[in-house]
PDB file of C-alpha atoms in Angstrom:
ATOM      1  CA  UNK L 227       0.000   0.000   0.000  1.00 76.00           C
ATOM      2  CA  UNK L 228       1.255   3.186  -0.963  1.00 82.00           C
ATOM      3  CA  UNK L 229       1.459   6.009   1.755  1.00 80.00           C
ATOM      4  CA  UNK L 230      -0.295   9.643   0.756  1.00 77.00           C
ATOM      5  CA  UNK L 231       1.984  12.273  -0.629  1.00 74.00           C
ATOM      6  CA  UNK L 232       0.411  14.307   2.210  1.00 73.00           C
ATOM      7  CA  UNK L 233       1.370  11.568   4.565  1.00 78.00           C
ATOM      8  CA  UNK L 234       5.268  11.304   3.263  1.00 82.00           C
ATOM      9  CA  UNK L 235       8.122  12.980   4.815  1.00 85.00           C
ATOM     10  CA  UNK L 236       9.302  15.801   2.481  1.00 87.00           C
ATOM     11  CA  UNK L 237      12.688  14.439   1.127  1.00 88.00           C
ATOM     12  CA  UNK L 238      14.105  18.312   1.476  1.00 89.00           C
ATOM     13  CA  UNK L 239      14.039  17.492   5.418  1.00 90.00           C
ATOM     14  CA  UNK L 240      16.214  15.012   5.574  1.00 91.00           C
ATOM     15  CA  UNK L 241      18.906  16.685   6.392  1.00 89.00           C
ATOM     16  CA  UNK L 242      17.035  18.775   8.742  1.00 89.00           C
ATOM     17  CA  UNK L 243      19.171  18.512  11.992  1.00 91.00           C
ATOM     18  CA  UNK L 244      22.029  19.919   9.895  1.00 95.00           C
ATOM     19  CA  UNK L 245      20.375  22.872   8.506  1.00 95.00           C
ATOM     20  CA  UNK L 246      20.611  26.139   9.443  1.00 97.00           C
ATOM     21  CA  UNK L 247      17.894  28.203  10.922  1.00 97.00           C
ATOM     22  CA  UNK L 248      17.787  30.260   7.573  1.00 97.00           C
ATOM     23  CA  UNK L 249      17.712  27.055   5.710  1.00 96.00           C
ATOM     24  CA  UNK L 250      15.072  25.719   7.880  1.00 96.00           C
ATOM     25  CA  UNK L 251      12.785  28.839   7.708  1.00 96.00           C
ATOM     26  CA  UNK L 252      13.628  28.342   3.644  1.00 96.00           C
ATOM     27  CA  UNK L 253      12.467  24.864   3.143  1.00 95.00           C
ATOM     28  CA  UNK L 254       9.397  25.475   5.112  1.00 94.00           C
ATOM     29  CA  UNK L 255       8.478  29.001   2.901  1.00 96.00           C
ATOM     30  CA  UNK L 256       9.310  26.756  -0.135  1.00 93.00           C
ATOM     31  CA  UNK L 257       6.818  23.793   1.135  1.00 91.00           C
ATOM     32  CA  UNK L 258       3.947  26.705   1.594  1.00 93.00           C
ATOM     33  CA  UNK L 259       4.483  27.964  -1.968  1.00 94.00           C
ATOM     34  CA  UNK L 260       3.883  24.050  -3.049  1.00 90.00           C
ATOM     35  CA  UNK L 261       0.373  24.187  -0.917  1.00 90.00           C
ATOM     36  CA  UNK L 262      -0.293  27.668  -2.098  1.00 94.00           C
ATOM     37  CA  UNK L 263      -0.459  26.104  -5.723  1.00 94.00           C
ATOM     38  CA  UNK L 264      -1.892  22.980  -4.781  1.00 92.00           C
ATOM     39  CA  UNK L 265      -5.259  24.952  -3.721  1.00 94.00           C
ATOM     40  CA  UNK L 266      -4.919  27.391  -6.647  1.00 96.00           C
ATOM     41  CA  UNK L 267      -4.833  23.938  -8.438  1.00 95.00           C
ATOM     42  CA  UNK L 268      -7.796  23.465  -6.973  1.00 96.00           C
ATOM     43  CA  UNK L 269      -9.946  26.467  -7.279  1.00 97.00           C
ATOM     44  CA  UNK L 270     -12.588  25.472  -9.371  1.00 98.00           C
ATOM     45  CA  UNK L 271     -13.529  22.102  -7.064  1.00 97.00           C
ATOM     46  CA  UNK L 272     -13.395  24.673  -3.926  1.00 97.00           C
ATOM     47  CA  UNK L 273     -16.052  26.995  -5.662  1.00 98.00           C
ATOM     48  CA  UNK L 274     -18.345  23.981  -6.505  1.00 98.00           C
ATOM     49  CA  UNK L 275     -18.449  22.961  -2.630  1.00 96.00           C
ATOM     50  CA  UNK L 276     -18.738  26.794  -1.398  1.00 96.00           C
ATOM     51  CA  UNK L 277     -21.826  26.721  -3.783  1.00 98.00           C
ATOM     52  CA  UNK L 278     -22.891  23.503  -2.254  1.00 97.00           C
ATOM     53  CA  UNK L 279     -22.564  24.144   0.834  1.00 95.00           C
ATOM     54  CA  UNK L 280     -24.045  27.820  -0.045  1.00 95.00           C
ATOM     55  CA  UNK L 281     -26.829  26.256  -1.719  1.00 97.00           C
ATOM     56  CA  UNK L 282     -27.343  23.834   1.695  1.00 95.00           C
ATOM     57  CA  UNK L 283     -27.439  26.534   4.175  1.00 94.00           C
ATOM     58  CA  UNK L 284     -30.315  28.615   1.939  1.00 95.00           C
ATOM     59  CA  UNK L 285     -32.578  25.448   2.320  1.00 96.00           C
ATOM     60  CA  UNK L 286     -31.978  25.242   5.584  1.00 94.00           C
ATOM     61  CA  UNK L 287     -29.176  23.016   5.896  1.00 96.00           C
ATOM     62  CA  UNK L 288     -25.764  23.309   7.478  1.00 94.00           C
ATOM     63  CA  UNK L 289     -22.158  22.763   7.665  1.00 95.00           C
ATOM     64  CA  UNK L 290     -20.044  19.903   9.783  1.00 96.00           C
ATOM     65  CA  UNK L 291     -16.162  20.238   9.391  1.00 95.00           C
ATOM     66  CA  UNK L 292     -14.857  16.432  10.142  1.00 95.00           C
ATOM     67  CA  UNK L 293     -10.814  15.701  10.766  1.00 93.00           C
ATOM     68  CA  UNK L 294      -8.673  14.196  12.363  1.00 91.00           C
ATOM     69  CA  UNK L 295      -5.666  15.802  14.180  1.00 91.00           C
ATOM     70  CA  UNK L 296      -4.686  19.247  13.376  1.00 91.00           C
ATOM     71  CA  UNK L 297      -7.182  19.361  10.915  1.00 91.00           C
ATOM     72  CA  UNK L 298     -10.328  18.538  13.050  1.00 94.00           C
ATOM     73  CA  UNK L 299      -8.543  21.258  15.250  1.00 96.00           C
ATOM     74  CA  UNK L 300      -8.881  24.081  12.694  1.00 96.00           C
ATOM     75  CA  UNK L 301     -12.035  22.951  11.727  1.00 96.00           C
ATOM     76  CA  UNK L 302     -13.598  23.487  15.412  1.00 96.00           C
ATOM     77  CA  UNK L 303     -11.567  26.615  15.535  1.00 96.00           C
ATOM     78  CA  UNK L 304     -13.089  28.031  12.362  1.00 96.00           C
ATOM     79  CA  UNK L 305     -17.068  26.456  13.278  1.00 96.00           C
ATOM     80  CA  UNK L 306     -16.529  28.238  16.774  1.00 96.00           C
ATOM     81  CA  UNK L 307     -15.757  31.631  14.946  1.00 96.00           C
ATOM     82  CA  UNK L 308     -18.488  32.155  12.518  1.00 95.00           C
ATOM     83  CA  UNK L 309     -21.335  32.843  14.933  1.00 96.00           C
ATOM     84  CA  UNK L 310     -18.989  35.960  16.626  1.00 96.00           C
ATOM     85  CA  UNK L 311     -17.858  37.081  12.628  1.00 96.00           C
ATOM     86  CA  UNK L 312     -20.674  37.165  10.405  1.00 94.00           C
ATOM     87  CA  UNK L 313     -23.547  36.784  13.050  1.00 95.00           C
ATOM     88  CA  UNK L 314     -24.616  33.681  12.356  1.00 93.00           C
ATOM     89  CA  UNK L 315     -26.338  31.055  14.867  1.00 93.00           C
ATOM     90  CA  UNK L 316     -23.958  28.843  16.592  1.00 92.00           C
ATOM     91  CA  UNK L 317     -25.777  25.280  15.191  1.00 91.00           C
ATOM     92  CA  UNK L 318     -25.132  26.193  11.802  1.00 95.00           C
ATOM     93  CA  UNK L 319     -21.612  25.085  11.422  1.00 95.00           C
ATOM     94  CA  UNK L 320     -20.357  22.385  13.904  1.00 95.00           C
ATOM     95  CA  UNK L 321     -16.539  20.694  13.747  1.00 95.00           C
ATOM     96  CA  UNK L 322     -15.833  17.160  14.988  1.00 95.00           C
ATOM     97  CA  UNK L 323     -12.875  15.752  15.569  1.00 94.00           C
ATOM     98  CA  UNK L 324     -11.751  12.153  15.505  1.00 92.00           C
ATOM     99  CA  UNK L 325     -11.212  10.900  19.191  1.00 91.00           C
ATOM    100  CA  UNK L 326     -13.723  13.621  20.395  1.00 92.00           C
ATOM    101  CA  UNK L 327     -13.770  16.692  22.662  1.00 92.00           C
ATOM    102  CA  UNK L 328     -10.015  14.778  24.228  1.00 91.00           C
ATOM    103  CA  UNK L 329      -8.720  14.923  21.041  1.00 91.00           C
ATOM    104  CA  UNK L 330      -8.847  18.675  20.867  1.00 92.00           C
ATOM    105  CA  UNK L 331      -6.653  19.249  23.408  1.00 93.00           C
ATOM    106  CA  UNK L 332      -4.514  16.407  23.937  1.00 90.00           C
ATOM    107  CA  UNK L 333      -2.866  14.025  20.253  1.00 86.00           C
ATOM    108  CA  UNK L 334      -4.959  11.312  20.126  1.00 83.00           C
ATOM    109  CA  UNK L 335      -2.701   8.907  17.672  1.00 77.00           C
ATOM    110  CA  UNK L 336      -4.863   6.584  15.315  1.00 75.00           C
ATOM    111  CA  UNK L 337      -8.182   8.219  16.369  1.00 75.00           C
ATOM    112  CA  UNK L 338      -9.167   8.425  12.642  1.00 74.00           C
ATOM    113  CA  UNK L 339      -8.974   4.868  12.149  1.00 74.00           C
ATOM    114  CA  UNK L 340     -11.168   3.661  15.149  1.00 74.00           C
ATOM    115  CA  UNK L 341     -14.544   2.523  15.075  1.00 70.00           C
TER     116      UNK L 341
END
């Protein structure tokens, strides 16, 4: 089975404990610009779902952010901000994390992959 590119280590960092702190700061910029154009990649796929989800909401629908990790993370972050910036009631986007409300606070290794 082949492990996600996501999932990989970045073959730049493997001389890591060498590098400088400039070098460091550089291969981490560099590894940004690759995500920046990943999601410009991506653009027109991201407006079909923000129209989807868009869409949703005007029928009376709403929006659940699921992820594991640092990703369920954000996504509870970012649910738990829209009420306060653009008014909006708190039930109408939720986050949930893999390995529940522990998880937020505390790694929970291999949550993703339990029943």
């Amino acid at each position: 089975m082949q492990i996600p590119r996501t999932e990989q280590r970045n073959p730049e960092s493997m001389g890591l404990y060498q590098m400088s702190s400039e070098e460091m700061a550089r291969l981490v910029i560099r590894a940004n610009e690759d995500a920046v154009h990943a999601v410009l990649d991506a653009s027109e796929a991201i407006a079909r779902a923000v129209d989807a989800v868009a869409a949703s909401i005007e029928t009376g629908g709403h929006l659940i952010y699921v992820g594991a990790g640092t990703s369920g993370r954000l996504g509870i972050i970012d649910a738990s901000e829209c009420p306060p910036t653009f008014g909006v009631d708190y039930d109408l986007f939720r986050g949930v994390i893999a390995g529940g409300k522990e998880a937020v606070f505390r790694a929970t290794e291999n949550a993703e992959d339990s029943d």
